Backbone as a printed PyTorch tensor [residue, N CA C, xyz], in Angstrom:
tensor([[[-23.7400,   4.4280,  25.3540],
         [-24.1010,   3.0380,  24.8860],
         [-23.9980,   2.9280,  23.3430]],

        [[-22.4770,   2.0280,  22.5460],
         [-22.7080,   2.0080,  20.8520],
         [-22.9470,   1.7130,  20.5240]],

        [[-23.7750,   2.6850,  20.0120],
         [-23.9190,   1.0710,  18.4490],
         [-22.9950,   0.1880,  18.5340]],

        [[-24.4610,  -0.4170,  16.8240],
         [-23.9920,  -1.7460,  16.6090],
         [-21.9070,  -1.3780,  14.8210]],

        [[-22.9330,  -0.4560,  14.9900],
         [-21.4880,   0.1190,  13.5550],
         [-20.4660,   1.4040,  14.0250]],

        [[-21.1070,   1.7000,  14.8250],
         [-19.5960,   2.6230,  16.1440],
         [-18.5270,   1.6830,  16.8090]],

        [[-19.4590,   0.9690,  17.3390],
         [-18.0010,   0.3930,  17.7630],
         [-18.0580,  -0.7950,  17.5460]],

        [[-17.4820,  -1.1380,  15.8680],
         [-17.0060,  -2.1350,  14.5150],
         [-16.1340,  -1.0280,  13.7930]],

        [[-16.5540,   0.0280,  14.1390],
         [-16.0330,   0.8690,  13.7210],
         [-14.7520,   2.2310,  13.4250]],

        [[-15.0260,   1.7510,  14.9280],
         [-13.8440,   1.7650,  16.2420],
         [-13.6590,   1.0890,  16.6990]],

        [[-13.6530,  -0.2790,  16.5240],
         [-12.3610,  -1.1290,  16.5490],
         [-11.7500,  -1.0820,  15.7760]],

        [[-12.6700,  -1.5890,  14.2940],
         [-11.7230,  -1.0640,  13.1830],
         [-10.2110,  -0.1600,  12.5760]],

        [[-10.2650,   0.9420,  12.7730],
         [ -9.8930,   2.0720,  12.9750],
         [ -8.5820,   1.3930,  14.3160]],

        [[ -8.2030,   1.3920,  14.5140],
         [ -7.2300,   1.2560,  16.2730],
         [ -7.5650,  -0.1920,  15.8170]],

        [[ -8.0450,  -1.2350,  15.4960],
         [ -7.1360,  -2.2470,  15.0700],
         [ -6.4250,  -2.3110,  13.2260]],

        [[ -6.5610,  -1.2310,  12.4130],
         [ -6.1800,  -1.1370,  11.2030],
         [ -4.4570,  -0.5700,  10.8920]],

        [[ -4.6360,   0.6710,  12.4670],
         [ -3.1800,   0.8260,  13.1980],
         [ -2.5280,   0.2540,  13.1610]],

        [[ -3.3170,  -0.7100,  14.3420],
         [ -2.0070,  -1.4480,  15.0280],
         [ -1.7440,  -2.9440,  14.0560]],

        [[ -1.9820,  -2.7150,  13.2930],
         [ -1.3110,  -3.9230,  11.6670],
         [ -0.5570,  -2.6720,  10.9720]],

        [[ -1.1940,  -1.9420,  10.7890],
         [  0.4680,  -1.2620,  10.6780],
         [  1.4550,  -0.7730,  10.7160]],

        [[  1.3230,  -0.1550,  12.5380],
         [  2.0550,  -0.6470,  12.9400],
         [  3.0860,  -1.9010,  13.5310]],

        [[  2.5330,  -2.3960,  13.3430],
         [  2.8930,  -4.0040,  13.6250],
         [  3.7840,  -4.4110,  12.3430]],

        [[  3.1920,  -3.8830,  11.2060],
         [  4.2040,  -4.0710,   9.6120],
         [  5.4740,  -3.3400,   9.8480]],

        [[  4.4320,  -2.5290,  10.0950],
         [  6.8140,  -1.2090,   9.6290],
         [  7.5600,  -1.9490,  11.0250]],

        [[  6.9300,  -2.6580,  12.1450],
         [  8.5640,  -2.8590,  12.7450],
         [  8.7280,  -4.1730,  11.6130]],

        [[  8.0720,  -5.1820,  11.2570],
         [  8.2700,  -5.6660,  11.1460],
         [  9.1730,  -6.1960,   9.5310]],

        [[  9.4760,  -4.4430,   8.9160],
         [  9.6060,  -4.7610,   8.0120],
         [ 11.2980,  -3.4780,   8.5910]],

        [[ 10.9440,  -3.0260,   8.7320],
         [ 12.1130,  -2.9010,   9.3340],
         [ 12.8770,  -3.6530,  10.2400]],

        [[ 12.7940,  -4.8830,  10.7430],
         [ 13.6310,  -5.9500,  11.5000],
         [ 14.1940,  -6.5060,  10.5840]],

        [[ 13.1460,  -7.0650,   9.5130],
         [ 13.8890,  -8.5290,   8.7490],
         [ 12.8710,  -8.4960,   7.3610]],

        [[ 12.9560,  -6.1220,   6.5400],
         [ 12.8030,  -6.7180,   5.4680],
         [ 11.8480,  -6.6930,   4.7940]],

        [[ 11.6360,  -6.4170,   3.4560],
         [ 10.2780,  -7.0790,   2.3460],
         [ 10.5160,  -8.3330,   1.0000]],

        [[ 11.6230,  -9.4920,   2.2490],
         [ 11.8340,  -9.9710,   1.0740],
         [ 11.0220, -11.2870,   1.3630]],

        [[ 10.3890, -11.5870,   3.0730],
         [  9.0460, -12.3400,   3.5970],
         [  8.8530, -11.3520,   4.5420]],

        [[  7.5150, -12.2170,   3.8070],
         [  5.9800, -11.8420,   5.0640],
         [  5.8830, -11.6550,   6.3350]],

        [[  7.2030, -10.9270,   6.6760],
         [  7.1720, -11.4580,   8.1900],
         [  6.2120, -10.9940,   8.7180]],

        [[  5.9490, -10.4320,   8.4770],
         [  4.5510,  -8.9840,   9.1680],
         [  3.4020,  -9.4930,   8.8940]],

        [[  2.8720,  -9.9060,   8.9960],
         [  1.6990, -10.3980,   7.5750],
         [  1.3630, -11.6750,   8.4650]],

        [[  2.6520, -12.8610,   9.0940],
         [  2.1590, -13.4350,   9.4490],
         [  2.3030, -12.9340,  10.5810]],

        [[  3.2050, -12.6980,  10.9840],
         [  2.9360, -12.6510,  12.9380],
         [  1.5290, -12.1390,  13.5680]],

        [[  0.8110, -10.9620,  11.9400],
         [ -0.7040, -10.5620,  12.2910],
         [ -1.6510, -11.5930,  13.0080]],

        [[ -1.5760, -11.9770,  11.4860],
         [ -2.4430, -13.0770,  11.2470],
         [ -1.6250, -14.4830,  12.4400]],

        [[ -0.3680, -15.0830,  13.1400],
         [ -0.5920, -15.7730,  13.9660],
         [ -0.7770, -14.8760,  15.5780]],

        [[ -1.2110, -14.2030,  15.8690],
         [ -0.8000, -12.6700,  16.9650],
         [ -2.6810, -13.0690,  16.3020]],

        [[ -2.8980, -12.1800,  15.6500],
         [ -4.3670, -11.4140,  15.9470],
         [ -5.5350, -13.2640,  16.5250]],

        [[ -5.1180, -14.5480,  15.8450],
         [ -5.5810, -15.3920,  15.2780],
         [ -5.3670, -16.3280,  17.6540]],

        [[ -4.0610, -15.8220,  18.0250],
         [ -4.1140, -16.3340,  19.4280],
         [ -5.7140, -15.2220,  20.2140]],

        [[ -4.8310, -14.2480,  19.7650],
         [ -6.1470, -12.7550,  20.5420],
         [ -8.0390, -13.1480,  20.2310]],

        [[ -7.6980, -14.0670,  19.1260],
         [ -9.5550, -14.3530,  19.3080],
         [ -9.8540, -14.9760,  19.5170]],

        [[ -8.6250, -16.0440,  20.1440],
         [ -8.8790, -17.3560,  20.7610],
         [ -8.8670, -17.1420,  22.3190]],

        [[ -8.3340, -16.5620,  22.3990],
         [ -8.2470, -16.0120,  24.4180],
         [-10.0160, -15.2810,  24.4180]],

        [[-10.0180, -13.7680,  23.6010],
         [-11.2700, -12.9050,  23.9000],
         [-12.6170, -14.2460,  23.2850]],

        [[-12.3770, -14.6340,  22.0980],
         [-13.9580, -15.1170,  22.5700],
         [-13.8300, -16.8980,  23.3590]],

        [[-13.3820, -17.3620,  23.2470],
         [-13.4710, -17.8910,  25.1290],
         [-13.3830, -17.4130,  26.1970]],

        [[-12.9450, -16.3180,  27.3010],
         [-12.8830, -15.5650,  27.3430],
         [-14.9960, -14.9670,  27.2580]],

        [[-15.0710, -14.2890,  25.4360],
         [-16.8090, -13.9020,  25.4220],
         [-17.6950, -15.2990,  26.1820]],

        [[-17.3290, -16.0770,  25.7680],
         [-18.7900, -17.0700,  25.3990],
         [-18.5300, -17.7490,  26.7170]],

        [[-17.7720, -18.7080,  27.5210],
         [-17.6870, -18.9800,  28.5400],
         [-17.5650, -18.2410,  30.0780]],

        [[-17.2070, -17.0560,  30.5610],
         [-16.6030, -16.3010,  31.1040],
         [-17.5850, -14.8910,  31.2370]],

        [[-17.8010, -14.1800,  30.5600],
         [-18.5230, -12.7340,  30.3370],
         [-19.3860, -12.1220,  30.1570]],

        [[-19.6840, -11.5890,  30.7210],
         [-21.3230, -11.6310,  29.8840],
         [-21.0600,  -9.5230,  29.9950]],

        [[-21.1710,  -9.4500,  29.1180],
         [-21.6750,  -8.2770,  28.8690],
         [-22.1080,  -7.7340,  27.2930]],

        [[-22.0650,  -5.9030,  26.9650],
         [-22.4280,  -5.6950,  26.0780],
         [-22.3710,  -6.2010,  24.7750]],

        [[-23.5570,  -6.5820,  24.0840],
         [-23.0640,  -7.6550,  22.3570],
         [-21.3390,  -6.6530,  21.5360]],

        [[-21.6610,  -4.6050,  21.9180],
         [-21.2300,  -4.1260,  21.1440],
         [-20.0700,  -4.3760,  21.6380]],

        [[-19.6850,  -4.4950,  22.6350],
         [-17.9720,  -5.1990,  23.4170],
         [-17.4510,  -6.0340,  22.5030]],

        [[-17.9020,  -6.9550,  22.5630],
         [-17.3670,  -7.6800,  21.7070],
         [-17.7440,  -7.3740,  19.3300]],

        [[-18.2400,  -7.2360,  19.1780],
         [-18.4350,  -6.2690,  17.6270],
         [-16.7460,  -5.8550,  16.9450]],

        [[-16.9910,  -4.9990,  18.6530],
         [-15.5780,  -3.4290,  19.0180],
         [-13.9780,  -5.0280,  18.7820]],

        [[-14.3200,  -5.8510,  19.2500],
         [-12.5050,  -6.3470,  19.5840],
         [-12.7620,  -7.7840,  18.6140]],

        [[-13.4840,  -8.2590,  18.4440],
         [-13.4250,  -9.4910,  17.7960],
         [-13.8440,  -8.6760,  15.7110]],

        [[-15.1200,  -8.6430,  16.1360],
         [-15.3920,  -7.5010,  14.5250],
         [-14.8220,  -6.8860,  14.0910]],

        [[-14.2950,  -6.2980,  14.6950],
         [-13.8950,  -4.5860,  14.2920],
         [-12.2350,  -4.3040,  14.6170]],

        [[-11.8560,  -4.9370,  16.0420],
         [-10.8040,  -3.6870,  16.1320],
         [ -9.9670,  -6.1880,  15.2920]],

        [[-10.0010,  -6.7890,  15.6410],
         [ -9.1220,  -8.2310,  15.3040],
         [-10.3260,  -8.6550,  13.8260]],

        [[-11.3010,  -8.6880,  12.6030],
         [-11.3690,  -7.9630,  12.0820],
         [-10.8700,  -6.8030,  10.6740]],

        [[ -9.7800,  -5.4430,  11.0390],
         [ -9.5290,  -4.7550,  10.6910],
         [ -7.8610,  -5.0320,  10.0600]],

        [[ -7.8230,  -5.6930,  11.1430],
         [ -5.9540,  -6.1370,  12.8730],
         [ -5.3500,  -7.5240,  11.1480]],

        [[ -6.4530,  -8.2810,  10.8490],
         [ -6.0930,  -9.5530,  10.9640],
         [ -5.8680,  -9.4280,   9.5430]],

        [[ -5.0150, -10.0340,   8.3650],
         [ -4.7390,  -9.2210,   6.6700],
         [ -5.2610, -11.2910,   6.1310]],

        [[ -5.8860, -12.0350,   6.2420],
         [ -6.4220, -12.5970,   5.3560],
         [ -5.9370, -12.3400,   3.5430]],

        [[ -5.9090, -11.4610,   3.3550],
         [ -6.3740, -11.2730,   2.3460],
         [ -5.3280, -10.1710,   1.2000]],

        [[ -4.7070, -10.0590,   2.4310],
         [ -3.1900,  -9.7130,   2.0610],
         [ -1.9190, -10.8420,   2.0800]],

        [[ -2.3150, -11.3370,   1.9320],
         [ -1.8990, -12.8330,   3.6110],
         [ -2.1250, -13.8700,   1.7430]],

        [[ -2.9820, -13.1780,   0.8180],
         [ -2.9580, -14.7930,   0.1770],
         [ -2.2600, -13.8360,  -1.2280]],

        [[ -2.6320, -12.6050,  -1.9960],
         [ -1.3100, -11.4910,  -2.6130],
         [  0.0430, -12.1460,  -2.2130]],

        [[  0.3270, -12.0210,  -1.1410],
         [  1.1540, -12.1030,  -0.6730],
         [  2.4790, -13.1000,  -1.0150]],

        [[  1.4450, -14.5530,  -0.5460],
         [  1.3320, -15.7980,  -1.5670],
         [  1.6520, -16.0350,  -2.2220]],

        [[  0.8150, -15.3970,  -3.2840],
         [  0.9210, -15.9450,  -4.7330],
         [  1.9750, -15.2000,  -5.7700]],

        [[  2.6990, -14.2540,  -4.5990],
         [  3.5620, -13.1170,  -5.4540],
         [  4.7170, -13.9600,  -4.8890]],

        [[  4.9510, -15.0580,  -4.0050],
         [  5.9160, -14.6570,  -4.1220],
         [  6.1710, -16.6170,  -5.0380]],

        [[  5.0830, -16.7990,  -4.8270],
         [  5.2450, -18.0500,  -6.4490],
         [  5.3830, -17.8800,  -7.2470]],

        [[  4.4910, -16.1530,  -7.9600],
         [  5.3060, -16.1000,  -9.4310],
         [  6.2610, -15.1190,  -9.8210]],

        [[  7.2770, -14.9980,  -8.6380],
         [  7.9710, -14.4280,  -8.9930],
         [  9.0810, -15.6250,  -8.3110]],

        [[  9.1120, -16.9870,  -8.4210],
         [ 10.1750, -18.1180,  -8.7910],
         [ 10.5570, -18.5430,  -7.4670]],

        [[  9.2850, -17.9700,  -6.4430],
         [ 10.1660, -19.4890,  -5.5850],
         [  8.5810, -20.0300,  -4.6400]],

        [[  8.8750, -21.3630,  -5.3930],
         [  7.6750, -21.0540,  -5.1740],
         [  7.2480, -21.8850,  -3.9270]],

        [[  8.5250, -22.7800,  -3.0110],
         [  9.7610, -23.6040,  -2.1240],
         [  8.6230, -22.4540,  -0.8050]],

        [[  9.0850, -20.8630,  -1.1700],
         [  8.6250, -20.0100,  -0.0270],
         [  7.2680, -19.7140,   0.7880]],

        [[  6.2630, -19.4500,  -1.0610],
         [  5.3580, -19.4180,  -0.4730],
         [  3.8280, -20.4650,  -0.6860]],

        [[  4.9660, -21.8140,  -0.7720],
         [  3.8860, -22.7420,   0.0640],
         [  4.4280, -22.9170,   1.5320]],

        [[  5.6030, -22.1320,   1.2320],
         [  6.0970, -22.5400,   2.7700],
         [  5.1240, -21.7510,   3.7600]],

        [[  5.4150, -20.6980,   3.0350],
         [  3.7090, -19.6020,   3.7070],
         [  2.6190, -19.2320,   3.8990]],

        [[  2.0150, -20.8440,   3.0300],
         [  0.9760, -20.5720,   2.7460],
         [  1.1610, -21.5120,   4.2270]],

        [[  1.7210, -22.4210,   4.6080],
         [  1.4980, -24.6310,   5.4060],
         [  1.9440, -23.5610,   6.5490]],

        [[  2.2090, -22.4100,   6.5410],
         [  3.4490, -22.1880,   8.2640],
         [  1.8050, -20.8300,   8.0810]],

        [[  1.2750, -20.0510,   7.4060],
         [  0.9600, -19.2900,   8.1410],
         [ -0.9860, -19.4050,   8.1960]],

        [[ -1.2300, -20.9830,   7.8110],
         [ -2.3750, -21.7380,   8.4960],
         [ -2.2780, -22.6550,   9.4570]],

        [[ -1.2310, -23.3560,   9.6720],
         [ -1.0960, -24.0270,  11.0550],
         [ -0.2210, -23.2470,  12.2240]],

        [[  0.9690, -22.3940,  12.0350],
         [  0.9360, -21.4040,  12.4630],
         [ -0.2450, -20.9740,  13.4030]],

        [[ -0.9310, -20.0840,  12.0960],
         [ -3.1490, -19.8600,  13.0220],
         [ -3.8660, -19.3050,  13.4370]],

        [[ -3.7230, -21.9230,  13.6010],
         [ -4.6620, -22.5390,  13.8380],
         [ -3.9780, -22.5250,  14.9830]],

        [[ -3.3900, -23.3780,  14.7850],
         [ -2.2280, -23.2510,  16.4510],
         [ -2.0770, -22.2850,  18.0720]],

        [[ -2.2470, -20.9800,  17.0150],
         [ -1.9760, -20.3560,  18.1640],
         [ -3.5350, -19.0180,  18.6230]],

        [[ -4.8310, -19.7810,  17.4540],
         [ -6.2040, -19.8000,  17.9190],
         [ -6.1570, -21.0860,  19.1220]],

        [[ -6.2170, -21.9810,  19.1570],
         [ -6.2410, -23.5590,  20.1790],
         [ -5.0180, -22.7610,  21.5520]],

        [[ -3.9170, -22.4100,  21.2370],
         [ -3.2630, -21.4990,  22.5470],
         [ -4.1730, -20.6980,  22.7990]],

        [[ -4.8230, -19.8990,  23.0930],
         [ -5.6250, -19.2250,  22.5950],
         [ -6.7630, -19.0930,  23.7260]],

        [[ -7.5390, -20.2810,  23.2910],
         [ -8.0590, -20.8270,  23.2580],
         [ -8.1370, -21.7860,  25.6360]],

        [[ -6.6950, -22.2950,  24.9840],
         [ -6.2530, -23.2350,  25.5680],
         [ -6.3220, -21.9370,  27.2410]],

        [[ -5.1960, -21.6400,  26.7010],
         [ -5.0710, -20.0930,  27.8150],
         [ -6.2380, -19.0970,  28.5440]],

        [[ -7.3270, -19.5060,  27.9360],
         [ -8.5650, -19.0840,  28.3670],
         [ -8.6020, -20.0200,  29.3570]],

        [[ -9.2520, -20.9190,  29.1020],
         [ -9.7580, -22.3440,  30.3180],
         [ -9.0080, -21.8270,  30.7350]],

        [[ -7.4160, -21.7840,  30.5890],
         [ -6.4910, -22.2900,  32.6320],
         [ -6.5210, -21.0910,  33.0320]],

        [[ -7.0910, -19.8980,  32.6070],
         [ -7.8350, -18.6360,  34.4770],
         [ -9.6930, -18.4130,  34.6640]],

        [[ -9.8900, -19.5960,  33.4580],
         [-11.3550, -18.6360,  33.7990],
         [-12.7550, -20.4110,  34.4150]],

        [[-13.0410, -20.2440,  35.0510],
         [-14.3500, -21.4840,  35.7300],
         [-14.9910, -21.0640,  35.0100]],

        [[-15.1130, -22.8930,  33.9730],
         [-16.6190, -23.1140,  32.9300],
         [-17.8290, -22.7620,  33.5710]],

        [[-17.9150, -22.9440,  35.1130],
         [-18.6610, -22.8150,  35.5940],
         [-19.2600, -20.7860,  36.2730]],

        [[-18.6930, -19.7300,  36.6130],
         [-18.5670, -18.9760,  36.1040],
         [-18.6820, -17.7440,  35.0630]],

        [[-20.0570, -17.2140,  34.8200],
         [-20.7320, -16.7500,  33.6170],
         [-20.2400, -15.5840,  33.5480]],

        [[-20.2410, -14.5040,  34.9840],
         [-20.4970, -13.3490,  34.5360],
         [-19.2150, -12.7200,  35.2910]],

        [[-18.8710, -11.0720,  35.0930],
         [-18.1890, -10.8020,  36.5490],
         [-18.8650,  -9.9000,  37.1720]]])
């Protein structure tokens, strides 16, 4: 049986490593001029959280440690709001205010949109009347 702290810790370690791998891959693909990696991480994390929490709330009844592992641990370490904030300010301070503002708008709009898509996706495959597996 996982304790809440162990579930969060293991999820966090895995999420942080997933974040590092995706950010490294994105940097190799597109460079560092625009923070594509952080944008991809925040949007994909929002989508996954939307799917997971919808399924967890409406379909699956399981051990609370699993929710802590996925939502708090893995996705908490995977998503990068603090990095997003610093990168947006760095773009603005470097004299590229339009890119900084575009990055902020894209991050917020795409992440909220991705969360909505995740929730819609989960609803498509889940019967609201069935709450246990």
